[in-house]
Amino acid sequence: MVKTRIAVLVSGGGTNLQALIDAQNSGIINSGEISLVVSNKPTAYALERAKNAGIKSVVIENKGDRYEFEKQISKILDEEKIDIIVLAGFMCILSADFTGKYENRILNVHPSLIPSFCGEGFYGLRVHKAALEYGVKVTGATVHFVNEIPDGGKIILQKAVSIEDGDTPEILQKRVMEQAEWKILPEAVELVSKNFNKE
Ligand code: GAR
């Protein structure tokens, strides 16, 4: 079986990238292989994780011209014959031109139960801060396809996580990652890779 070629786009610590690497090593991801990591930040620790796993990585920075930025990303994705793109803590909003080019081929992990606490301005710790401020008792994570609406594409998997007394945004972020993101992201990537092979 020919494996689906996966690119992971990152900006930071890369714990979700690590979860994908671990899932590939343990066989949870079997229909696809992580072939490329793209970071928009040269200092992202995710680059170290890619290197340790022997995965090719590149840094492409947005120098203020989003068209040029996305053009460079597209170029490397084409060169590497990438089938599926995973946004794993990638803190950039992609244009409709870009998302349209890869319809149903871009996945994103978001740290809340969409449609709560999502859309422009909701990323990283801000999401958990908003959930705590609102006072919800349950939050979670969502993996969805990416379209032109920020966090607006079709939902693939979701998992709920309880909020507990005394939670801070940092404590909640860790629980959502451990109990939801690191589980449903690899599962969704396998699901989409498996179906991609059949197309
Ligand atoms: C994760 O919690 C991810 O869901 C979130 O940023 C964190 C990245 O962590 N993404 C977003 O908020 C996107 N809207 P990581 O770099 O350790 O994977």
Short mmCIF file of C-alpha atoms and ligand atoms in Angstrom, two decimals:
data_model
loop_
_atom_site.label_atom_id
_atom_site.label_comp_id
_atom_site.label_asym_id
_atom_site.label_seq_id
_atom_site.Cartn_x
_atom_site.Cartn_y
_atom_site.Cartn_z
CA MET A 1 0.00 0.00 0.00
CA VAL A 2 1.25 3.45 -0.92
CA LYS A 3 1.21 5.65 2.17
CA THR A 4 -0.41 9.07 2.17
CA ARG A 5 2.25 11.75 2.43
CA ILE A 6 1.60 14.06 5.37
CA ALA A 7 3.01 17.53 6.03
CA VAL A 8 2.69 19.01 9.52
CA LEU A 9 2.67 22.81 9.86
CA VAL A 10 3.79 24.15 13.25
CA SER A 11 4.69 27.37 15.07
CA GLY A 12 5.67 26.38 18.59
CA GLY A 13 6.37 23.61 21.05
CA GLY A 14 5.08 20.87 18.80
CA THR A 15 3.55 18.53 21.37
CA ASN A 16 0.86 17.67 18.82
CA LEU A 17 3.57 16.96 16.25
CA GLN A 18 5.17 14.68 18.86
CA ALA A 19 1.84 12.90 19.37
CA LEU A 20 1.71 12.29 15.60
CA ILE A 21 5.29 10.99 15.53
CA ASP A 22 4.57 8.68 18.49
CA ALA A 23 1.36 7.47 16.82
CA GLN A 24 3.30 6.68 13.66
CA ASN A 25 5.87 4.74 15.67
CA SER A 26 3.21 2.78 17.55
CA GLY A 27 1.19 2.01 14.40
CA ILE A 28 -1.88 4.13 15.25
CA ILE A 29 -0.99 6.05 12.10
CA ASN A 30 -0.40 3.39 9.49
CA SER A 31 -2.01 4.64 6.28
CA GLY A 32 0.13 7.76 6.10
CA GLU A 33 3.67 8.90 6.83
CA ILE A 34 4.88 12.24 8.15
CA SER A 35 7.08 13.38 5.30
CA LEU A 36 7.62 17.06 6.02
CA VAL A 37 7.43 19.61 8.84
CA VAL A 38 7.02 23.30 8.00
CA SER A 39 7.52 25.93 10.69
CA ASN A 40 6.85 29.65 10.32
CA LYS A 41 9.10 30.26 13.34
CA PRO A 42 12.81 29.46 13.18
CA THR A 43 12.97 28.99 16.97
CA ALA A 44 10.03 26.56 17.24
CA TYR A 45 10.93 23.56 19.40
CA ALA A 46 8.83 21.49 17.00
CA LEU A 47 11.80 21.68 14.59
CA GLU A 48 13.92 19.85 17.15
CA ARG A 49 11.26 17.16 17.43
CA ALA A 50 11.24 16.72 13.63
CA LYS A 51 15.03 16.47 13.57
CA ASN A 52 15.06 13.87 16.37
CA ALA A 53 12.55 11.82 14.42
CA GLY A 54 14.53 12.12 11.18
CA ILE A 55 11.78 14.07 9.41
CA LYS A 56 12.68 16.71 6.85
CA SER A 57 11.82 20.22 8.05
CA VAL A 58 11.86 23.71 6.58
CA VAL A 59 11.32 27.19 7.99
CA ILE A 60 9.14 29.54 5.96
CA GLU A 61 8.55 32.91 7.59
CA ASN A 62 5.79 35.38 6.78
CA LYS A 63 7.77 38.52 6.06
CA GLY A 64 4.57 40.58 5.74
CA ASP A 65 3.36 39.34 2.34
CA ARG A 66 0.88 36.50 2.93
CA TYR A 67 0.61 35.73 -0.79
CA GLU A 68 4.37 35.18 -1.01
CA PHE A 69 4.36 33.20 2.28
CA GLU A 70 1.66 30.83 1.06
CA LYS A 71 3.28 30.54 -2.36
CA GLN A 72 6.47 29.28 -0.72
CA ILE A 73 4.53 26.80 1.42
CA SER A 74 2.63 25.52 -1.65
CA LYS A 75 5.86 25.13 -3.56
CA ILE A 76 7.47 22.84 -0.98
CA LEU A 77 4.21 20.89 -0.50
CA ASP A 78 4.13 20.27 -4.26
CA GLU A 79 7.84 19.39 -4.42
CA GLU A 80 7.40 16.87 -1.61
CA LYS A 81 4.21 15.49 -3.22
CA ILE A 82 2.21 16.06 -0.04
CA ASP A 83 -1.32 14.65 0.09
CA ILE A 84 -2.54 15.82 3.51
CA ILE A 85 -1.61 18.92 5.51
CA VAL A 86 -1.98 18.96 9.31
CA LEU A 87 -2.03 22.26 11.18
CA ALA A 88 -0.67 21.35 14.62
CA GLY A 89 -0.34 24.56 16.60
CA PHE A 90 0.20 26.55 13.39
CA MET A 91 -0.66 30.10 14.42
CA CYS A 92 -1.43 31.59 11.00
CA ILE A 93 -4.74 32.00 9.23
CA LEU A 94 -4.58 30.70 5.67
CA SER A 95 -6.25 32.52 2.76
CA ALA A 96 -9.26 31.21 0.83
CA ASP A 97 -6.94 30.73 -2.18
CA PHE A 98 -4.74 28.39 -0.16
CA THR A 99 -7.52 26.44 1.57
CA GLY A 100 -9.39 26.16 -1.75
CA LYS A 101 -6.37 24.57 -3.38
CA TYR A 102 -6.32 21.81 -0.76
CA GLU A 103 -10.02 21.22 -0.19
CA ASN A 104 -10.67 18.42 2.35
CA ARG A 105 -6.92 17.90 2.58
CA ILE A 106 -6.07 20.29 5.45
CA LEU A 107 -6.79 19.29 9.07
CA ASN A 108 -6.53 21.52 12.13
CA VAL A 109 -6.61 20.75 15.84
CA HIS A 110 -8.35 23.38 17.95
CA PRO A 111 -8.35 23.32 21.78
CA SER A 112 -12.09 23.73 22.42
CA LEU A 113 -15.38 22.14 21.40
CA ILE A 114 -16.17 24.08 18.23
CA PRO A 115 -18.34 26.20 17.83
CA SER A 116 -17.39 27.47 21.31
CA PHE A 117 -14.30 29.63 21.80
CA CYS A 118 -13.08 29.52 18.22
CA GLY A 119 -12.49 31.75 15.21
CA GLU A 120 -10.12 34.64 14.74
CA GLY A 121 -8.27 35.64 17.93
CA PHE A 122 -8.93 32.31 19.67
CA TYR A 123 -5.68 30.40 19.79
CA GLY A 124 -3.43 28.77 22.38
CA LEU A 125 -3.96 29.83 25.99
CA ARG A 126 -6.50 32.49 24.98
CA VAL A 127 -8.99 29.73 24.22
CA HIS A 128 -8.70 28.23 27.71
CA LYS A 129 -8.81 31.66 29.35
CA ALA A 130 -12.08 32.40 27.51
CA ALA A 131 -13.58 29.04 28.54
CA LEU A 132 -12.69 29.66 32.22
CA GLU A 133 -13.99 33.23 32.10
CA TYR A 134 -17.29 32.05 30.64
CA GLY A 135 -17.58 29.42 33.32
CA VAL A 136 -18.30 26.38 31.14
CA LYS A 137 -17.99 23.06 32.97
CA VAL A 138 -16.92 21.06 29.92
CA THR A 139 -14.47 21.96 27.17
CA GLY A 140 -12.36 19.77 24.90
CA ALA A 141 -10.71 19.62 21.51
CA THR A 142 -11.83 19.45 17.90
CA VAL A 143 -10.13 18.22 14.75
CA HIS A 144 -11.73 19.66 11.62
CA PHE A 145 -11.09 20.25 7.96
CA VAL A 146 -9.84 23.73 7.17
CA ASN A 147 -11.78 25.97 4.81
CA GLU A 148 -11.87 29.74 4.26
CA ILE A 149 -13.65 30.37 7.59
CA PRO A 150 -11.30 30.29 10.62
CA ASP A 151 -12.23 27.11 12.58
CA GLY A 152 -15.31 26.80 10.34
CA GLY A 153 -14.66 23.61 8.34
CA LYS A 154 -16.35 20.23 8.71
CA ILE A 155 -15.72 18.55 12.07
CA ILE A 156 -13.89 15.20 11.95
CA LEU A 157 -13.52 14.28 15.66
CA GLN A 158 -14.20 15.92 19.02
CA LYS A 159 -13.49 14.92 22.60
CA ALA A 160 -14.84 16.51 25.78
CA VAL A 161 -12.70 17.33 28.83
CA SER A 162 -13.98 18.40 32.28
CA ILE A 163 -13.11 21.71 33.84
CA GLU A 164 -12.19 21.43 37.50
CA ASP A 165 -12.16 23.83 40.44
CA GLY A 166 -8.93 25.79 40.62
CA ASP A 167 -8.11 25.39 36.91
CA THR A 168 -5.85 28.03 35.39
CA PRO A 169 -5.52 28.43 31.59
CA GLU A 170 -2.19 26.56 31.82
CA ILE A 171 -3.58 23.64 33.85
CA LEU A 172 -6.58 23.38 31.55
CA GLN A 173 -4.44 23.55 28.41
CA LYS A 174 -2.36 20.62 29.66
CA ARG A 175 -5.45 18.52 30.50
CA VAL A 176 -7.06 19.25 27.11
CA MET A 177 -3.85 18.28 25.34
CA GLU A 178 -3.32 15.06 27.31
CA GLN A 179 -6.93 13.88 27.35
CA ALA A 180 -8.10 15.09 23.96
CA GLU A 181 -5.72 16.66 21.42
CA TRP A 182 -2.95 14.07 21.53
CA LYS A 183 -5.54 11.31 21.07
CA ILE A 184 -7.98 12.66 18.48
CA LEU A 185 -5.39 14.31 16.23
CA PRO A 186 -3.56 11.04 15.40
CA GLU A 187 -6.91 9.22 15.08
CA ALA A 188 -8.23 11.83 12.66
CA VAL A 189 -5.00 11.79 10.65
CA GLU A 190 -5.23 8.00 10.29
CA LEU A 191 -8.91 8.24 9.33
CA VAL A 192 -8.30 10.83 6.62
CA SER A 193 -5.12 9.09 5.36
CA LYS A 194 -6.94 5.77 5.08
CA ASN A 195 -9.79 7.30 3.09
CA PHE A 196 -7.36 9.30 0.94
CA ASN A 197 -5.73 6.06 -0.21
CA LYS A 198 -9.11 4.83 -1.44
CA GLU A 199 -9.85 7.92 -3.53
C1 GAR B 1 -2.44 23.35 20.94
O1 GAR B 1 -3.21 23.41 22.11
C2 GAR B 1 -3.33 23.58 19.73
O2 GAR B 1 -4.58 22.99 19.83
C3 GAR B 1 -3.44 25.08 19.73
O3 GAR B 1 -2.14 25.53 20.09
C4 GAR B 1 -1.48 24.53 20.87
C5 GAR B 1 -0.17 24.18 20.19
O4 GAR B 1 0.59 23.32 20.98
N1 GAR B 1 -3.86 25.56 18.46
C6 GAR B 1 -4.66 26.60 18.31
O5 GAR B 1 -5.05 27.30 19.22
C7 GAR B 1 -5.04 26.92 16.87
N2 GAR B 1 -6.20 27.76 16.83
P1 GAR B 1 1.78 22.42 20.40
O6 GAR B 1 2.68 23.33 19.57
O7 GAR B 1 2.48 21.92 21.63
O8 GAR B 1 1.19 21.32 19.57
#
